[in-house]
XYZ file of C-alpha atoms in Angstrom:
691
model
C -5.209 -68.977 -53.475
C -2.717 -69.522 -56.024
C -0.275 -72.025 -55.686
C 2.731 -70.582 -57.773
C 3.307 -66.598 -58.405
C 5.020 -66.260 -61.921
C 6.389 -62.872 -62.700
C 7.287 -61.567 -66.130
C 8.513 -58.299 -67.183
C 5.225 -56.985 -69.389
C 1.505 -57.374 -68.862
C 1.060 -58.912 -72.489
C 3.504 -61.426 -72.042
C 2.168 -62.484 -68.287
C -1.691 -62.666 -70.119
C 0.592 -64.882 -73.061
C 2.014 -67.085 -70.683
C -0.969 -67.780 -67.952
C -3.437 -69.211 -70.456
C -0.733 -71.792 -70.423
C -0.086 -72.775 -67.393
C -3.440 -73.483 -65.698
C -5.526 -71.717 -62.472
C -2.718 -72.431 -60.239
C -0.471 -70.517 -62.009
C -0.931 -66.363 -61.168
C 1.031 -64.284 -64.001
C 2.225 -60.620 -62.522
C 4.447 -58.299 -64.455
C 7.245 -55.827 -62.997
C 7.331 -53.786 -65.638
C 11.362 -54.265 -66.277
C 13.547 -53.139 -64.134
C 12.127 -52.774 -60.496
C 16.097 -51.531 -59.233
C 19.065 -49.468 -60.833
C 21.453 -47.019 -59.906
C 20.162 -43.259 -58.988
C 19.966 -40.640 -61.287
C 21.238 -38.211 -58.878
C 24.577 -39.180 -57.860
C 27.354 -41.889 -59.173
C 25.951 -44.672 -56.793
C 29.026 -46.357 -57.635
C 31.504 -47.099 -54.438
C 34.971 -47.263 -56.177
C 36.842 -47.419 -52.728
C 34.577 -50.672 -51.858
C 35.432 -52.695 -54.458
C 32.835 -50.788 -56.893
C 30.060 -52.045 -55.128
C 26.833 -50.738 -56.912
C 24.125 -49.028 -54.284
C 20.553 -50.180 -55.991
C 17.505 -48.082 -55.639
C 13.674 -48.583 -56.192
C 13.178 -47.542 -59.325
C 10.896 -44.037 -59.082
C 7.265 -44.661 -59.580
C 7.713 -48.844 -58.956
C 6.765 -48.935 -55.684
C 3.376 -49.719 -56.287
C 4.491 -52.303 -58.383
C 6.136 -54.031 -55.487
C 3.977 -53.798 -53.021
C 1.427 -55.778 -55.304
C 3.739 -58.134 -56.118
C 5.210 -58.340 -52.458
C 1.348 -59.450 -51.740
C 0.702 -62.191 -54.542
C 4.341 -63.634 -52.895
C 3.422 -63.609 -49.339
C 0.317 -65.295 -50.815
C 1.668 -68.219 -53.371
C 3.316 -71.175 -52.164
C 6.494 -70.800 -54.572
C 7.535 -68.126 -57.171
C 9.178 -67.630 -60.336
C 11.138 -65.699 -62.101
C 10.449 -65.974 -65.984
C 12.083 -62.223 -67.172
C 13.804 -62.999 -70.519
C 16.604 -65.215 -71.200
C 19.490 -62.741 -71.294
C 22.153 -60.944 -68.759
C 19.228 -58.038 -68.434
C 16.127 -61.073 -67.985
C 18.740 -63.058 -65.402
C 19.391 -59.091 -63.771
C 15.974 -58.081 -63.509
C 15.507 -61.487 -61.766
C 17.905 -61.157 -59.396
C 16.244 -57.613 -58.562
C 13.046 -59.038 -58.233
C 14.582 -61.745 -56.179
C 16.370 -59.909 -53.617
C 12.795 -56.717 -53.200
C 10.676 -60.597 -52.735
C 13.167 -62.563 -50.416
C 13.477 -65.144 -52.711
C 16.364 -67.465 -52.446
C 18.543 -66.898 -55.257
C 20.108 -70.806 -55.031
C 16.389 -72.244 -55.148
C 15.222 -73.336 -58.073
C 13.246 -70.362 -58.690
C 14.691 -68.847 -62.969
C 12.251 -70.114 -65.604
C 13.627 -69.244 -69.641
C 12.260 -69.738 -72.576
C 12.875 -68.958 -76.039
C 9.633 -68.847 -77.362
C 6.114 -68.189 -76.394
C 4.061 -70.891 -76.874
C 2.190 -73.622 -74.995
C 5.178 -76.255 -75.070
C 7.618 -74.345 -74.564
C 6.379 -72.189 -71.289
C 5.247 -75.539 -69.690
C 8.455 -77.474 -70.833
C 10.345 -74.689 -69.218
C 8.426 -75.166 -66.096
C 9.929 -78.831 -65.739
C 13.115 -77.053 -66.149
C 13.341 -74.028 -63.428
C 17.358 -73.291 -62.076
C 18.577 -71.070 -59.426
C 19.502 -67.975 -60.426
C 23.039 -67.704 -62.884
C 24.891 -64.839 -61.091
C 27.414 -65.285 -63.982
C 25.141 -63.382 -65.828
C 24.100 -60.921 -63.502
C 27.626 -60.128 -62.573
C 28.133 -59.187 -66.400
C 25.173 -56.878 -66.336
C 26.539 -55.653 -63.282
C 29.871 -54.864 -65.051
C 28.218 -53.215 -68.475
C 26.398 -51.069 -65.844
C 28.827 -49.660 -63.987
C 31.529 -49.442 -66.402
C 28.982 -46.967 -68.264
C 27.859 -45.096 -65.046
C 31.808 -44.434 -64.071
C 32.284 -43.673 -67.743
C 28.968 -41.607 -67.979
C 28.952 -39.639 -64.675
C 32.891 -38.397 -64.472
C 32.831 -36.918 -68.106
C 29.379 -35.852 -68.642
C 30.257 -33.111 -66.043
C 32.965 -32.157 -67.292
C 31.784 -31.600 -70.691
C 29.330 -29.206 -68.433
C 31.552 -27.648 -67.575
C 33.937 -27.117 -70.368
C 31.974 -27.114 -73.344
C 27.636 -26.753 -72.584
C 25.114 -28.206 -69.669
C 23.059 -31.229 -71.049
C 25.811 -32.807 -73.005
C 26.749 -36.228 -71.914
C 29.162 -39.711 -72.952
C 28.989 -42.709 -73.123
C 31.232 -45.778 -73.953
C 29.731 -47.645 -77.017
C 27.468 -44.278 -77.910
C 30.863 -42.455 -77.953
C 32.554 -45.268 -81.255
C 29.017 -45.258 -83.496
C 30.286 -41.061 -83.098
C 33.493 -41.936 -84.205
C 32.367 -44.165 -86.799
C 30.589 -41.519 -88.338
C 32.891 -38.571 -88.105
C 35.487 -41.106 -89.407
C 33.464 -41.953 -92.270
C 32.787 -38.326 -93.405
C 36.261 -36.954 -92.956
C 36.544 -40.013 -95.203
C 34.292 -38.463 -97.594
C 35.939 -34.644 -97.103
C 39.432 -36.187 -98.043
C 38.529 -38.027 -101.643
C 39.707 -37.230 -104.367
C 37.766 -38.828 -107.439
C 39.666 -40.731 -110.377
C 37.893 -40.592 -113.877
C 37.394 -43.673 -115.593
C 34.824 -44.449 -119.195
C 33.148 -47.334 -119.914
C 31.690 -48.040 -123.337
C 27.861 -49.396 -123.594
C 27.162 -51.380 -126.420
C 24.182 -51.740 -128.611
C 24.169 -55.621 -130.170
C 21.353 -56.932 -132.867
C 21.703 -60.681 -133.622
C 18.361 -60.919 -135.561
C 15.694 -59.836 -133.581
C 17.205 -59.975 -130.459
C 18.977 -56.965 -129.137
C 21.925 -57.204 -126.135
C 23.859 -55.424 -124.096
C 27.708 -55.504 -124.001
C 30.489 -53.674 -122.676
C 34.248 -52.884 -123.805
C 36.152 -55.281 -121.844
C 40.003 -55.404 -123.815
C 42.358 -54.785 -126.010
C 44.162 -58.371 -127.661
C 42.071 -60.504 -125.287
C 43.773 -58.683 -122.353
C 41.571 -56.366 -120.192
C 42.017 -53.248 -120.253
C 40.864 -50.233 -117.746
C 40.020 -46.755 -120.063
C 40.604 -43.929 -117.747
C 40.645 -40.886 -120.136
C 38.583 -39.899 -122.733
C 41.650 -40.014 -124.779
C 41.937 -44.021 -123.663
C 38.094 -44.233 -125.273
C 38.710 -42.138 -128.700
C 41.973 -44.801 -128.969
C 39.450 -47.998 -128.973
C 36.775 -46.642 -130.871
C 39.185 -45.584 -133.452
C 40.416 -49.709 -133.732
C 36.745 -50.911 -134.591
C 36.290 -51.457 -137.938
C 32.885 -51.613 -139.182
C 29.583 -52.568 -137.353
C 30.368 -56.334 -136.995
C 31.987 -58.040 -134.210
C 32.497 -62.366 -134.361
C 31.763 -64.279 -131.154
C 35.365 -65.271 -130.421
C 34.033 -67.494 -126.969
C 30.885 -68.515 -125.382
C 31.369 -69.726 -121.624
C 28.398 -71.457 -119.413
C 28.545 -72.247 -116.297
C 26.099 -73.338 -114.113
C 26.428 -71.592 -110.615
C 24.493 -72.214 -106.640
C 23.182 -69.850 -104.960
C 23.202 -70.419 -101.384
C 19.446 -68.946 -98.995
C 20.643 -66.529 -95.788
C 20.845 -68.087 -92.984
C 17.376 -66.784 -90.368
C 17.654 -63.747 -88.719
C 19.878 -62.575 -85.559
C 19.233 -59.181 -84.391
C 21.674 -57.524 -86.746
C 20.446 -59.593 -89.738
C 16.870 -58.520 -88.588
C 17.573 -54.864 -87.979
C 19.325 -54.660 -91.206
C 17.156 -56.139 -93.896
C 13.820 -54.654 -92.139
C 16.126 -51.014 -93.001
C 16.561 -52.042 -96.572
C 13.112 -53.722 -97.344
C 10.954 -51.999 -95.158
C 12.052 -48.854 -94.451
C 12.285 -49.255 -90.233
C 14.523 -47.621 -87.834
C 16.310 -50.150 -85.864
C 13.831 -48.667 -82.662
C 10.694 -49.350 -84.420
C 12.048 -52.913 -85.713
C 13.004 -53.769 -81.924
C 9.935 -52.184 -80.421
C 7.935 -54.832 -83.138
C 9.168 -58.192 -82.966
C 8.693 -57.535 -78.743
C 5.441 -57.564 -79.525
C 5.144 -60.304 -81.727
C 7.278 -62.181 -79.750
C 5.302 -61.651 -75.913
C 1.973 -62.484 -78.018
C -1.242 -61.447 -80.487
C -4.599 -62.223 -80.026
C -5.428 -64.668 -82.506
C -9.144 -64.938 -81.436
C -10.181 -68.706 -81.250
C -6.477 -69.483 -80.783
C -6.305 -67.045 -78.396
C -3.278 -65.167 -77.219
C 0.422 -66.762 -79.031
C 3.672 -66.225 -79.458
C 4.517 -65.752 -82.921
C 8.115 -65.065 -82.857
C 11.450 -66.619 -80.688
C 13.262 -64.337 -78.691
C 14.080 -61.553 -80.689
C 18.237 -60.794 -78.957
C 20.342 -63.071 -80.040
C 23.241 -63.301 -82.480
C 22.932 -66.815 -83.300
C 21.484 -68.235 -86.383
C 20.810 -71.751 -84.945
C 17.859 -73.592 -85.294
C 15.756 -76.585 -83.003
C 15.673 -79.781 -84.617
C 11.985 -79.384 -84.278
C 11.324 -75.965 -86.261
C 13.397 -77.837 -89.078
C 11.259 -80.780 -89.469
C 8.131 -78.482 -88.809
C 9.466 -76.141 -92.124
C 10.868 -79.356 -94.012
C 6.932 -80.722 -93.660
C 6.044 -77.248 -94.728
C 8.043 -76.809 -98.258
C 7.744 -80.176 -99.205
C 3.900 -79.908 -98.755
C 3.489 -76.307 -100.949
C 6.474 -76.923 -102.959
C 7.452 -80.284 -103.703
C 10.365 -82.221 -102.473
C 13.160 -80.525 -104.346
C 12.977 -77.450 -102.969
C 14.194 -78.958 -99.750
C 17.196 -78.130 -98.469
C 19.673 -81.080 -98.531
C 21.993 -81.805 -95.996
C 23.845 -79.296 -93.443
C 25.654 -75.757 -94.545
C 28.486 -75.568 -92.221
C 27.954 -72.688 -89.552
C 30.619 -69.628 -89.739
C 29.826 -68.985 -86.109
C 32.080 -65.165 -85.041
C 34.797 -65.415 -82.704
C 32.473 -63.004 -80.246
C 29.330 -64.695 -80.954
C 27.501 -65.825 -77.594
C 24.909 -68.522 -78.830
C 23.190 -68.057 -75.855
C 19.553 -68.576 -77.951
C 17.774 -69.740 -81.399
C 17.857 -67.311 -84.786
C 14.955 -65.205 -84.762
C 11.530 -67.796 -86.297
C 7.950 -68.025 -86.410
C 7.513 -70.177 -83.797
C 5.773 -72.052 -86.029
C 6.211 -72.439 -90.197
C 2.578 -73.664 -90.459
C 1.202 -69.840 -89.304
C 1.399 -68.203 -92.530
C 1.303 -64.549 -93.031
C -2.156 -64.593 -94.404
C -3.885 -66.354 -91.446
C -2.632 -64.521 -88.932
C -2.829 -61.002 -90.850
C -6.230 -59.978 -89.749
C -4.922 -60.229 -85.701
C -1.872 -57.976 -86.974
C -0.891 -54.107 -87.534
C -0.169 -53.482 -90.725
C 3.441 -53.068 -89.880
C 3.309 -55.688 -87.505
C 1.915 -58.363 -90.253
C 4.866 -56.520 -92.263
C 7.943 -58.090 -90.091
C 6.707 -61.291 -89.081
C 5.905 -61.457 -93.225
C 9.538 -61.020 -93.484
C 10.879 -62.905 -90.473
C 9.128 -66.137 -91.568
C 10.206 -65.861 -95.028
C 13.657 -65.653 -94.375
C 13.248 -68.675 -92.489
C 11.666 -70.957 -94.653
C 13.959 -69.562 -97.499
C 16.873 -70.926 -95.461
C 15.615 -74.069 -94.852
C 15.035 -74.279 -98.708
C 17.250 -75.963 -101.740
C 20.006 -73.180 -103.240
C 19.131 -71.512 -106.741
C 20.268 -72.846 -109.520
C 21.950 -70.015 -112.253
C 22.685 -70.480 -115.664
C 25.708 -68.410 -116.353
C 27.070 -66.949 -119.542
C 29.573 -64.965 -120.434
C 30.190 -63.980 -124.441
C 33.138 -61.970 -126.319
C 32.320 -59.881 -129.325
C 35.638 -59.227 -130.797
C 36.286 -56.796 -133.615
C 40.116 -56.573 -134.698
C 41.928 -56.172 -131.461
C 38.533 -54.667 -129.752
C 36.915 -57.088 -127.077
C 33.568 -56.229 -126.231
C 32.184 -58.913 -123.113
C 27.894 -59.534 -122.359
C 27.325 -61.131 -119.176
C 23.906 -63.062 -118.882
C 21.809 -65.477 -116.258
C 18.680 -67.149 -116.622
C 17.482 -68.512 -113.190
C 17.712 -72.102 -113.940
C 16.043 -73.714 -110.568
C 14.534 -71.095 -108.254
C 15.082 -73.292 -105.001
C 14.697 -70.927 -102.189
C 14.023 -67.576 -104.473
C 10.611 -68.891 -104.715
C 9.959 -67.160 -100.937
C 12.233 -64.613 -100.292
C 15.662 -62.557 -101.995
C 18.192 -61.078 -99.081
C 18.255 -56.976 -99.553
C 21.451 -55.182 -100.713
C 22.362 -52.079 -98.980
C 21.962 -49.514 -102.025
C 18.934 -51.296 -103.091
C 19.476 -52.495 -106.117
C 17.998 -56.365 -106.882
C 19.431 -58.274 -109.019
C 18.978 -57.991 -112.436
C 18.845 -61.232 -115.085
C 20.510 -60.530 -118.466
C 19.339 -62.843 -120.723
C 21.305 -63.097 -123.712
C 19.805 -65.149 -127.376
C 21.869 -68.407 -127.760
C 25.238 -68.096 -129.681
C 27.355 -69.890 -131.531
C 31.519 -69.147 -131.631
C 32.228 -67.754 -135.170
C 29.404 -65.783 -136.057
C 28.492 -62.462 -136.851
C 26.746 -59.960 -134.749
C 25.781 -56.170 -135.386
C 27.172 -53.533 -133.292
C 24.311 -50.634 -133.648
C 25.761 -48.408 -130.629
C 28.444 -47.852 -129.250
C 27.929 -44.908 -126.350
C 31.100 -43.849 -124.333
C 30.721 -42.551 -120.444
C 32.535 -40.432 -117.900
C 32.418 -41.953 -114.458
C 34.298 -40.724 -111.064
C 35.090 -43.107 -108.413
C 32.908 -42.411 -105.538
C 33.703 -41.854 -102.067
C 32.967 -44.709 -99.458
C 29.134 -44.264 -98.778
C 27.638 -42.193 -95.545
C 26.236 -44.492 -92.513
C 22.855 -46.036 -93.213
C 21.128 -47.517 -90.014
C 21.586 -50.975 -91.434
C 24.986 -50.246 -92.005
C 25.768 -48.982 -88.933
C 24.262 -51.563 -87.390
C 26.621 -54.022 -89.612
C 30.153 -52.473 -88.810
C 29.556 -52.062 -84.941
C 28.949 -56.472 -85.221
C 31.570 -56.658 -87.401
C 33.897 -54.997 -85.449
C 32.851 -56.929 -81.844
C 31.039 -53.055 -80.829
C 28.183 -53.545 -78.749
C 25.572 -57.188 -78.458
C 22.359 -57.593 -80.186
C 20.376 -55.455 -77.183
C 22.206 -52.235 -77.560
C 22.469 -51.989 -81.111
C 19.145 -49.969 -81.478
C 19.710 -48.227 -77.972
C 22.870 -47.100 -79.656
C 21.378 -45.234 -82.362
C 18.490 -43.707 -80.776
C 20.911 -41.975 -78.178
C 23.641 -40.540 -80.566
C 20.284 -39.049 -82.287
C 18.796 -37.557 -79.245
C 22.218 -36.001 -77.952
C 22.528 -34.239 -80.925
C 25.740 -35.614 -81.909
C 24.658 -36.627 -85.077
C 21.811 -35.974 -87.564
C 19.831 -37.896 -90.790
C 20.064 -36.351 -93.713
C 18.238 -38.625 -96.502
C 18.593 -41.555 -94.014
C 22.498 -41.601 -93.900
C 24.313 -40.458 -90.682
C 25.964 -37.158 -90.605
C 28.140 -36.047 -87.559
C 26.876 -32.353 -86.350
C 29.144 -29.732 -85.029
C 28.626 -30.457 -81.591
C 29.377 -34.089 -81.969
C 33.054 -33.013 -83.834
C 33.318 -30.895 -80.730
C 33.182 -33.231 -78.027
C 34.948 -36.346 -79.772
C 37.749 -34.346 -80.264
C 37.891 -33.717 -76.584
C 37.725 -37.349 -75.198
C 40.019 -38.281 -78.074
C 42.683 -35.803 -76.200
C 41.786 -37.104 -73.157
C 40.118 -40.676 -73.369
C 41.470 -42.617 -75.747
C 40.571 -45.693 -74.871
C 36.715 -44.802 -74.539
C 36.849 -44.091 -78.177
C 39.806 -46.784 -79.564
C 37.905 -49.195 -81.440
C 39.973 -52.348 -80.061
C 39.478 -51.583 -76.328
C 35.932 -51.225 -76.769
C 35.499 -54.774 -78.515
C 37.949 -56.178 -75.973
C 35.814 -54.716 -73.253
C 33.134 -56.653 -74.851
C 35.076 -59.721 -74.938
C 35.551 -59.319 -71.128
C 32.051 -58.591 -70.260
C 31.202 -62.172 -72.104
C 33.964 -63.937 -70.413
C 32.260 -62.198 -66.614
C 29.283 -64.021 -68.241
C 30.496 -67.489 -68.668
C 32.655 -67.496 -65.491
C 36.232 -66.978 -66.770
C 36.774 -63.636 -65.137
C 35.779 -61.488 -62.330
C 33.793 -58.586 -62.774
C 35.942 -56.466 -60.171
C 39.446 -57.039 -61.747
C 37.772 -56.085 -65.406
C 36.222 -53.027 -64.010
C 39.209 -51.861 -61.909
C 41.298 -52.437 -64.707
C 39.580 -50.067 -66.726
C 38.972 -48.165 -64.423
C 42.904 -46.990 -62.617
C 43.896 -45.926 -66.084
C 40.375 -43.967 -66.446
C 40.867 -42.260 -62.742
C 44.201 -40.731 -64.000
C 42.915 -39.621 -67.465
C 40.683 -37.845 -65.661
C 42.571 -35.905 -63.170
C 44.202 -35.125 -66.447
C 41.463 -33.423 -68.274
C 39.895 -31.745 -64.951
C 42.939 -29.973 -64.813
C 44.151 -29.892 -68.521
C 41.037 -29.502 -70.847
C 40.057 -25.995 -72.141
C 36.946 -24.744 -72.141
C 35.130 -24.760 -75.299
C 33.260 -22.232 -76.249
C 30.425 -22.541 -79.022
C 30.199 -19.072 -80.621
C 26.707 -18.167 -82.093
C 26.494 -17.744 -85.900
C 24.470 -14.497 -86.652
C 21.995 -15.697 -88.684
C 21.982 -12.809 -90.914
C 18.992 -11.095 -90.687
C 17.284 -8.883 -87.738
C 14.734 -10.033 -85.077
C 11.164 -8.435 -86.447
C 9.857 -8.387 -82.633
C 13.110 -6.149 -81.313
C 15.326 -5.009 -83.385
C 18.498 -7.076 -82.304
C 20.324 -9.441 -84.641
C 19.495 -13.331 -84.834
C 21.958 -15.981 -83.963
C 21.189 -19.849 -85.303
C 21.425 -22.124 -81.934
C 21.520 -25.932 -82.138
C 18.733 -27.866 -80.095
C 17.120 -30.545 -79.603
C 16.252 -30.678 -82.808
C 18.595 -29.702 -85.286
C 19.199 -25.453 -85.571
C 16.852 -22.968 -85.601
C 17.192 -18.797 -85.597
C 16.665 -17.680 -81.803
C 17.100 -13.864 -81.108
C 20.033 -12.488 -79.370
C 18.511 -10.695 -77.268
C 17.250 -14.003 -75.022
C 16.056 -13.661 -72.486
C 14.528 -10.481 -72.461
C 13.367 -11.556 -76.203
C 11.907 -15.466 -76.583
C 11.281 -14.954 -80.064
C 12.843 -18.034 -82.470
C 12.037 -19.389 -85.904
C 12.930 -22.089 -88.244
C 16.111 -21.850 -90.544
C 14.603 -21.086 -94.155
C 17.018 -23.370 -96.594
C 16.487 -21.274 -100.183
C 17.243 -23.631 -103.444
C 17.958 -20.346 -105.613
C 14.862 -21.633 -107.369
C 11.485 -19.606 -108.203
C 8.035 -21.003 -107.671
C 6.657 -22.194 -110.989
C 3.403 -21.380 -109.124
C 2.745 -17.741 -108.431
C 6.092 -17.081 -110.409
C 6.904 -14.262 -107.112
C 8.144 -16.463 -104.638
C 10.936 -18.902 -104.265
C 11.004 -22.298 -103.066
C 12.423 -23.686 -99.834
C 13.272 -26.522 -98.335
C 11.083 -28.001 -96.240
C 10.468 -30.673 -93.119
C 6.884 -32.320 -92.484
C 6.200 -33.595 -88.934
C 7.981 -36.806 -89.680
C 11.387 -35.055 -90.642
C 10.530 -35.497 -94.693
C 11.866 -33.246 -96.609
C 10.004 -31.425 -99.151
C 9.596 -27.989 -100.854
C 7.340 -25.165 -101.175
C 6.850 -21.279 -101.654
C 7.650 -18.834 -99.328
C 4.688 -16.935 -100.299
C 2.526 -19.337 -98.241
C 0.002 -19.358 -97.186
C -1.311 -16.932 -100.047
C 0.796 -19.155 -102.258
C 0.149 -23.179 -101.975
C 3.054 -24.558 -104.129
C 4.462 -27.991 -102.418
C 6.265 -30.742 -104.200
C 7.737 -33.860 -102.806
C 10.661 -33.969 -105.475
C 13.234 -31.241 -105.869
C 12.395 -28.164 -108.092
C 15.206 -27.342 -110.118
C 15.736 -23.512 -112.405
C 15.797 -23.983 -115.330
C 12.515 -25.125 -117.541
C 11.376 -27.961 -119.701
C 13.016 -28.222 -123.379
C 9.997 -29.614 -124.381
C 6.785 -28.832 -122.566
C 8.178 -25.072 -120.547
C 6.943 -26.358 -117.329
C 9.040 -27.202 -114.788
C 11.752 -29.724 -113.954
C 11.986 -31.724 -110.510
C 14.987 -33.792 -109.812
C 13.678 -37.514 -108.241
C 15.303 -39.894 -106.613
C 15.433 -43.186 -107.082
C 17.440 -46.580 -106.800
C 19.621 -46.637 -109.839
C 20.467 -42.689 -108.987
C 18.294 -38.800 -109.234
C 17.031 -38.180 -112.950
C 15.781 -35.070 -114.095
C 11.930 -35.262 -114.845
C 9.079 -32.616 -115.947
C 5.889 -32.555 -114.219
C 3.747 -32.175 -116.861
C 5.160 -33.855 -120.133
C 6.884 -36.917 -120.453
C 10.557 -35.504 -120.952
C 13.177 -37.438 -118.678
C 16.912 -37.530 -118.472
C 19.517 -39.839 -117.635
C 19.712 -40.111 -114.076
C 22.913 -39.431 -112.359
C 24.533 -41.522 -109.833
């Protein structure tokens, strides 16, 4: 018989922890929550201080029975769920189910699953923190009051199966607002002049800057002609050379939000996948002789704070591997946001000495890629700034000034290990210029005017949306991934080329919620509610009062909506063809995975088929069929012949209608980081990328 029972959420976590605690400890998993509000009813007694009604989650009966049996045999029960609100609530529910005194020292928390951290945490057990539990309960009850009141209304007025959530609705609003900005955007014309210059054998680029030393915008082709008309000959004089030394600091270690953003940019991971892999790395990986070890610290955090022990170990590694000059000196001031809880450390490796290559054999490909990203980001964050030599050269011909900007890395610093990605995927490039002396001549070989148009704001990618939610104070680290997943599953938004676009259904639902429940969609109101939840966690606010303040006004709006909200009929859109089985018209329906065609004679005829999207190009292989847009099982767009399987033409790149002017082969449009480029598949013909 074991002396102590330790309960965690997952079997992987249990297996790792049991190794460190010895024979007197028995570690079991609750498999997450064991109690929750019922799915079949509201489960909140509005008339009795919003008292929640908890029941055992379906399927958790056998788990609870096993835990009760083990708890009776143990001298003491320790509850070691995750160190956040959700983990505290899981511990509280377990204590209630197992008759554990919540005021006893039964709660154990740790930020990393390593031998030292686990053993130290058991030296400092504490009672369950009811402020954390109340904050979690308040969020759960708020979301239940919103969802279980608005959703039935939407079923009645729009269609069955719809639902509304507090944070999710705001996310959908951001996506729709951005789409409206794009629709209303009016492009403005502007021009640039790119010059190719030569000094001796060296060629370099410079761009038109202005006239008579003052910056000038080129807004039309006439402006360009006027500037070019002022240039006399090909000789330009070097008027000034400005050299500066610039420091570039490393990015801070990862928070949940920045990890999701960077994994999307660099690894092409969805937020849900990033958190799943991070959970596995945190709970423990079997490293063979070393046993099962947690490789990273807790992955739900909004802090960039790092422990002194981790800083010291990183310093030893950097000094040993790169030299003392690569080690950061002094402390960078922490820029703490107002809504940061700072409950845990940043996401970092549990040991800097455990290099990615050392654990490569024990990890899956994606686990390794994420661990490498976390490891490199942390190590770089403890390194010295990079030092860049920048130079700006003004070239003058009469009144006209061109400017060349260049940079060289003087000292790589942290860039030797890691450089942060950007949303547009463009990496900072070095433009190395030859050495110049003021007064010397350079030769202009070519002046190339280019027409441009201002671009609308970009649609949200997952990374951009997470960043926007964080900056607005909407949601918290644990909510980002499930929020993005939910709004897609509900059919309110879709991903097109990795960017969110609203669906017709999303726009209809948002309009109704906006009309009758404006506070649910108010960004400032939702951010304030998040702060109220933080106040509850800190013990500065009563959860019942926070909920009551919200519900009093919400209930009035609910009664008004029930009386005044008109039914919305989502009419079927005719597909323009008849059913080949019964002859009735086919209509376009909205399903879980997007639009599809179905017979209008449903349920007597259940014929369905995917919508075929023609791109206006004849098949370049069989010359008879038309090229259509299709989707793979992983939702990746590709192009094929509509005569398949008679014709097996396939292309990941979009074919275009005109032939190659060089070899008469077929052209495709390739998506590149710098824009879309037309290329020939048979020869080396390429056109300038179009952004």
